[in-house]
CSV table of C-alpha atoms and ligand atoms in Angstrom, one decimal:
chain,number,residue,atom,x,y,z
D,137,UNK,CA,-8.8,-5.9,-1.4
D,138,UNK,CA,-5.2,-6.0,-0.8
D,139,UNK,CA,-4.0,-4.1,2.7
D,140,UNK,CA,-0.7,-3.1,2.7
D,141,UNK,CA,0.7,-0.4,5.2
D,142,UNK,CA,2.1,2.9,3.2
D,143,UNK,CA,5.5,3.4,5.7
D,144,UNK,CA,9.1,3.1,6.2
D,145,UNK,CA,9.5,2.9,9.8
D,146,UNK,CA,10.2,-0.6,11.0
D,147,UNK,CA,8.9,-0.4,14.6
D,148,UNK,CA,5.3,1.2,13.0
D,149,UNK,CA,5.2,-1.5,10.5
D,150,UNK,CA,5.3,-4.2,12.9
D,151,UNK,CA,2.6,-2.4,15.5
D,152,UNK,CA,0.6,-2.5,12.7
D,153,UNK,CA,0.7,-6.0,10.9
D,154,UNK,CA,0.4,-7.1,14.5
D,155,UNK,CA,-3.0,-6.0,14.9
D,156,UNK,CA,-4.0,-5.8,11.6
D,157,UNK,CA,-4.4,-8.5,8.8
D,158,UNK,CA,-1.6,-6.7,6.0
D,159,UNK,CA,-0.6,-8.1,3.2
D,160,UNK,CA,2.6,-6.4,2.4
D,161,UNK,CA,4.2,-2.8,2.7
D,162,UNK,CA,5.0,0.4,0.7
D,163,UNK,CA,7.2,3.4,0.3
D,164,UNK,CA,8.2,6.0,-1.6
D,165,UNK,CA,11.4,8.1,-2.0
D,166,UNK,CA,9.7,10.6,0.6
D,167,UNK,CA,8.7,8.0,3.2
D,168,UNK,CA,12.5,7.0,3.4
D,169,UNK,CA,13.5,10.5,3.6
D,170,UNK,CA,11.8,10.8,6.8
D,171,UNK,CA,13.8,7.9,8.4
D,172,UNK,CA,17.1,9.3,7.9
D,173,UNK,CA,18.9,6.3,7.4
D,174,UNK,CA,20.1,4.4,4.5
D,175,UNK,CA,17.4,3.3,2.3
D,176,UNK,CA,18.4,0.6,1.2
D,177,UNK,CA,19.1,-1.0,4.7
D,178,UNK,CA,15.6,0.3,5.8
D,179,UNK,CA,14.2,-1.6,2.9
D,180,UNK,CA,16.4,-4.8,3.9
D,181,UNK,CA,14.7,-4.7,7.7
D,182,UNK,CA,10.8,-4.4,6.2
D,183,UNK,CA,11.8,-7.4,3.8
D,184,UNK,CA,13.7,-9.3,6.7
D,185,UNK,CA,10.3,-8.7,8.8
D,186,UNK,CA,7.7,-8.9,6.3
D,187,UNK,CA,6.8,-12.6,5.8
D,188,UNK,CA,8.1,-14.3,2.6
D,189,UNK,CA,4.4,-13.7,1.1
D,190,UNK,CA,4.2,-10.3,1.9
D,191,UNK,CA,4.1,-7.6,-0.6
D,192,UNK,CA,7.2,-5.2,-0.4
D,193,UNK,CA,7.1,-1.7,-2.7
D,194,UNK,CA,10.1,0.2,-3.4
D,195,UNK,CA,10.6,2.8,-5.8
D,196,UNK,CA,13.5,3.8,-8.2
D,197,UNK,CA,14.9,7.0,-8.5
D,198,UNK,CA,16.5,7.1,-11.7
D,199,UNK,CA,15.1,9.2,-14.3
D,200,UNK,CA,16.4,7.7,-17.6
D,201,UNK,CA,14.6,4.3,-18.5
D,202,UNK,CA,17.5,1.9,-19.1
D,203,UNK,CA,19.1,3.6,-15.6
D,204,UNK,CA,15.7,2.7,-13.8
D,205,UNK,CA,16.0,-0.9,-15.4
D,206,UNK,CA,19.7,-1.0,-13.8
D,207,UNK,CA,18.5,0.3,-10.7
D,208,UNK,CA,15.2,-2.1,-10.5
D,209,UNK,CA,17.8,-5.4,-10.8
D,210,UNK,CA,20.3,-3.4,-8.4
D,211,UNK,CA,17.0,-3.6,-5.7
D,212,UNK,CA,15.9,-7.1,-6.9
D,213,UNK,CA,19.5,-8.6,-6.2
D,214,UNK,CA,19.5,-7.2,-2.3
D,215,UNK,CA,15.6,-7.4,-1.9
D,216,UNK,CA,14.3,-9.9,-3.8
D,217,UNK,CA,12.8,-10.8,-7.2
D,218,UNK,CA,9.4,-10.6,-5.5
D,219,UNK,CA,10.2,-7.1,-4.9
D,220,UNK,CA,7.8,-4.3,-7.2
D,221,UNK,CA,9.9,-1.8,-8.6
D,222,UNK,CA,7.6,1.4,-8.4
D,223,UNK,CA,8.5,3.3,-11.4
D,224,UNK,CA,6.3,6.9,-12.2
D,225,UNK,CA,4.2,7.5,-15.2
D,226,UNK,CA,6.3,10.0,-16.7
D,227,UNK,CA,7.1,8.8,-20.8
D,228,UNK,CA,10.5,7.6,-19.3
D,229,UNK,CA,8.6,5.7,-17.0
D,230,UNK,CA,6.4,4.2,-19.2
D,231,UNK,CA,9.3,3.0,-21.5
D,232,UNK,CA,11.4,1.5,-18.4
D,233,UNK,CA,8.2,-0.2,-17.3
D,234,UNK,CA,8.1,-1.8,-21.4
D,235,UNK,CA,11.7,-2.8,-20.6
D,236,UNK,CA,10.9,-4.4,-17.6
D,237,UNK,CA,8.0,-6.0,-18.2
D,238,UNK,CA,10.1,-7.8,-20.6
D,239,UNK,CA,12.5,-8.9,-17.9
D,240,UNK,CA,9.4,-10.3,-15.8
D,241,UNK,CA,9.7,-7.6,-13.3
D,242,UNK,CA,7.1,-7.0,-11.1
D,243,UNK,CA,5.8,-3.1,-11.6
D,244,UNK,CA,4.1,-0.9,-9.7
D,245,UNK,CA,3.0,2.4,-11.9
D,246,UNK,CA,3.2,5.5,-9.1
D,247,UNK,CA,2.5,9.1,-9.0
D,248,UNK,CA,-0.6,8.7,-10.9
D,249,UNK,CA,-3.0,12.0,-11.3
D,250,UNK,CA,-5.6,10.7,-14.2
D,251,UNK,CA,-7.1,8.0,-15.4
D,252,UNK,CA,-5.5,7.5,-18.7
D,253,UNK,CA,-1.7,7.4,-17.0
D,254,UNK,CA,-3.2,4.6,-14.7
D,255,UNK,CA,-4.6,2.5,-17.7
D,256,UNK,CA,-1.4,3.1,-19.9
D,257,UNK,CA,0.7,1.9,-17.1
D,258,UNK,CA,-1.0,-1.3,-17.3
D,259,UNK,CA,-0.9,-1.4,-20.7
D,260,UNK,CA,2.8,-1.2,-20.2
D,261,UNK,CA,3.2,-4.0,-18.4
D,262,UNK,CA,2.6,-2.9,-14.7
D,263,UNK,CA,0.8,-4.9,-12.2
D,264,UNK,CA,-0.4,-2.3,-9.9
D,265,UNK,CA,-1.3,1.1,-10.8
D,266,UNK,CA,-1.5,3.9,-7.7
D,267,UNK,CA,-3.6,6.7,-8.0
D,268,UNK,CA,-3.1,9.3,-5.1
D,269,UNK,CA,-6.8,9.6,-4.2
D,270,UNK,CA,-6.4,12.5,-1.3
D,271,UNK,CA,-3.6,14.2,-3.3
D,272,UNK,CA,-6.6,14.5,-6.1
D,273,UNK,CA,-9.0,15.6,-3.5
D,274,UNK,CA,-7.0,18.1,-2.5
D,275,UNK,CA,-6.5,19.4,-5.8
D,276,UNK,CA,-10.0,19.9,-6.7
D,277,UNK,CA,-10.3,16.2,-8.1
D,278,UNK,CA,-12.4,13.4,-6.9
D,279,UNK,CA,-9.2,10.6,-6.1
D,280,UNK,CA,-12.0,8.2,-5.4
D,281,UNK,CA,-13.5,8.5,-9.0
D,282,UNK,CA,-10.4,8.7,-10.4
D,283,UNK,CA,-9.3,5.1,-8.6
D,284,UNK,CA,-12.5,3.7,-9.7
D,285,UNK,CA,-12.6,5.2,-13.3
D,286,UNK,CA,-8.8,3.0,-14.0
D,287,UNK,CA,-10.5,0.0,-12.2
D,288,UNK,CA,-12.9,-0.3,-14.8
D,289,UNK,CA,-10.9,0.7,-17.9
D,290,UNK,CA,-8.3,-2.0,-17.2
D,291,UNK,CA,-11.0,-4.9,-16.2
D,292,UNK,CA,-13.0,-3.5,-19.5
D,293,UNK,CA,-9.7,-4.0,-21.9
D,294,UNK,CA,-9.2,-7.2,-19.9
D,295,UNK,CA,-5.9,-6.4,-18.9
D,296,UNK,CA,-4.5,-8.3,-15.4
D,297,UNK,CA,-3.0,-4.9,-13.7
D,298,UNK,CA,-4.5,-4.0,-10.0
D,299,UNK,CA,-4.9,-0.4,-8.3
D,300,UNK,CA,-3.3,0.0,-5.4
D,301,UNK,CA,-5.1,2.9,-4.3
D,302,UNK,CA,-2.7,5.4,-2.2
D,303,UNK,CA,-2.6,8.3,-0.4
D,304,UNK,CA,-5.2,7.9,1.7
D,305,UNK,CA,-6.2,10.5,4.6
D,306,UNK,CA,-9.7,8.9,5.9
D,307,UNK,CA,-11.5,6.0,6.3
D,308,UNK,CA,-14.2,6.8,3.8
D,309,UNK,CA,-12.0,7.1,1.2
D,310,UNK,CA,-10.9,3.4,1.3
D,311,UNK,CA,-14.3,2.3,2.3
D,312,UNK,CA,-15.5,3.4,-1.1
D,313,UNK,CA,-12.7,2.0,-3.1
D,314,UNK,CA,-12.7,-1.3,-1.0
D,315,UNK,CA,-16.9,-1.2,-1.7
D,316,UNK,CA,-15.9,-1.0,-5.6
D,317,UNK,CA,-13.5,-4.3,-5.4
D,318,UNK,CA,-10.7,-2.3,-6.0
D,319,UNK,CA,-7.5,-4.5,-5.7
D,320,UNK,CA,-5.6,-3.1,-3.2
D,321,UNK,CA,-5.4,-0.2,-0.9
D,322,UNK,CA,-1.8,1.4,0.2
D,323,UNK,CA,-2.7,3.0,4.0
D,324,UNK,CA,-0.3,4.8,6.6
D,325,UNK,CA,-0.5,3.2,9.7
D,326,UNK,CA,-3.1,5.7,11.5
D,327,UNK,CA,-5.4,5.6,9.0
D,328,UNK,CA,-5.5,1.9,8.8
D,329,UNK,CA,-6.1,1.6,12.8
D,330,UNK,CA,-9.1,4.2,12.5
D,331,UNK,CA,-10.6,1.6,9.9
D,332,UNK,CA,-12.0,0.0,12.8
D,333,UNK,CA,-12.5,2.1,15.9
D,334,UNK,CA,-15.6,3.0,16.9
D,335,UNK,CA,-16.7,4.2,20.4
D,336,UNK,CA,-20.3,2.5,20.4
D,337,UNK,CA,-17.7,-0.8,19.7
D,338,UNK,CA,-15.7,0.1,22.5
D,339,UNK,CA,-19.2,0.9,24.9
D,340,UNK,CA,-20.2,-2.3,24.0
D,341,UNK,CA,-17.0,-3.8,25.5
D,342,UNK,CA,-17.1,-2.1,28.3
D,343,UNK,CA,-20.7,-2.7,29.3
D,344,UNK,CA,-20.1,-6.5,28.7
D,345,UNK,CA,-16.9,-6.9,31.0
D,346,UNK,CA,-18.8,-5.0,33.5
D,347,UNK,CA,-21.8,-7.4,33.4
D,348,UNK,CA,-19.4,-10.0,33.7
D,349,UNK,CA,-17.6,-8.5,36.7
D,350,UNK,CA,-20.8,-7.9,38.0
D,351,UNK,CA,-21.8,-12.0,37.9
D,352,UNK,CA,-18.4,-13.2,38.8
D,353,UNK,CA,-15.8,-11.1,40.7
D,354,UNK,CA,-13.8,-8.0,39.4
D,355,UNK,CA,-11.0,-9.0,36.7
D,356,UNK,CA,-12.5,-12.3,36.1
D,357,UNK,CA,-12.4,-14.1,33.2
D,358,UNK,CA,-13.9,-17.4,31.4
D,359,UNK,CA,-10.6,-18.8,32.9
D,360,UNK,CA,-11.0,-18.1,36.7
D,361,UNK,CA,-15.2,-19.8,36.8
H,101,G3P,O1,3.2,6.2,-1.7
H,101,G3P,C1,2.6,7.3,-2.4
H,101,G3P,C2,1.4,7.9,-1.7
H,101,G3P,O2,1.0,7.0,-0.7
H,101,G3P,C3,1.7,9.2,-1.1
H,101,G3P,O3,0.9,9.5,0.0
H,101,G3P,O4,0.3,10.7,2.0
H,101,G3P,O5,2.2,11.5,0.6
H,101,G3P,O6,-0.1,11.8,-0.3
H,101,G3P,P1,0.8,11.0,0.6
């Protein structure tokens, strides 16, 4: 499973891919909101920072298909042609993500609430799909089920596209999708760092150092004996 970082702040980003193995990064028209700057340049500093096989996410905001296709090369031509163009599954979406599928851009289907506009976004051309698994919790759904239901309907129909599970709130929710092979999993920062703390890990840690201390001298290490 794919781990990319759902954020637009440059200085989180990089705490993150520093102490976590990331494969790329995220965001969403809201996510730049809360940066207050322009978009575009934030987008310019993740790519600048991210390396060259890094995953980099941006959406368009046009609501027309042929004005999301301009918009898509406009992004492409500052940020790269590796750059996914998130486009949502609304029936403009769907026929922008036709368009560019013919143009051999790289699609990420977003805002995605049910199964079937998951598996039609692939169908469309897109290679990741993102459900919004704790949006769908909170609404009553079950976001997991929902992830793993388009999983299965696009490896049944034998069709290439990936989820990128989003809109995560807990660890157990990307535990059970990453169980399921799901293909990737887009995580703010937090959550991603709680995938791996535990306090009988950091017990463990600190009754070892002690018994080393304890043999050696205070502070030592492997390099001081
Ligand atoms: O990028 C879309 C998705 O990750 C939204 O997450 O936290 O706003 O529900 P959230």
């Amino acid at each position: 499973m794919l781990i990319l970082i759902d954020d637009g702040n440059l200085e989180g980003i990089k705490e993150v891919y520093s102490k976590m193995p990331c494969d790329g990064v995220t965001t969403n028209p809201s996510i730049l909101k809360r940066q207050n700057k322009n978009p575009i340049e934030v987008l310019k500093s993740i790519r600048e920072y991210l390396p060259p096989q890094a995953q980099l996410h941006a959406q368009v905001i046009s609501l027309k298909a042929e004005d999301m296709v301009r918009e898509a090369q406009h992004m492409r031509s500052i940020l790269g042609d590796d750059l996914y163009i998130k486009v949502p599954v609304t029936s403009e979406g769907i026929r922008a993500m036709k368009l560019l599928n013919d143009l051999n851009i790289n699609i990420t289907g977003t805002a995605i609430y049910t199964a079937m506009q998951g598996f039609i976004a692939g169908k469309a051309g897109a290679k990741y799909v993102a459900p919004y698994i704790n949006r769908l919790d909170n609404m009553g759904a079950d976001g997991v089920q929902v992830a793993k239901d388009i999983h299965d309907m696009l490896k049944t129909s034998n069709l290439e596209t990936e989820v990128v599970a989003a809109s995560f709130k807990n660890s157990q929710q990307v535990y059970n999708l990453c169980k399921y092979g799901i293909g990737a999993a887009t995580v703010a920062g937090d959550v991603l760092m709680g995938l791996i703390k535990h306090d009988a890990t950091t017990n463990a840690v600190d009754v070892f150092t002690n018994d080393f201390y304890s043999l050696v001298g205070e502070n030592k290490t492997m390099l001081d004996v």
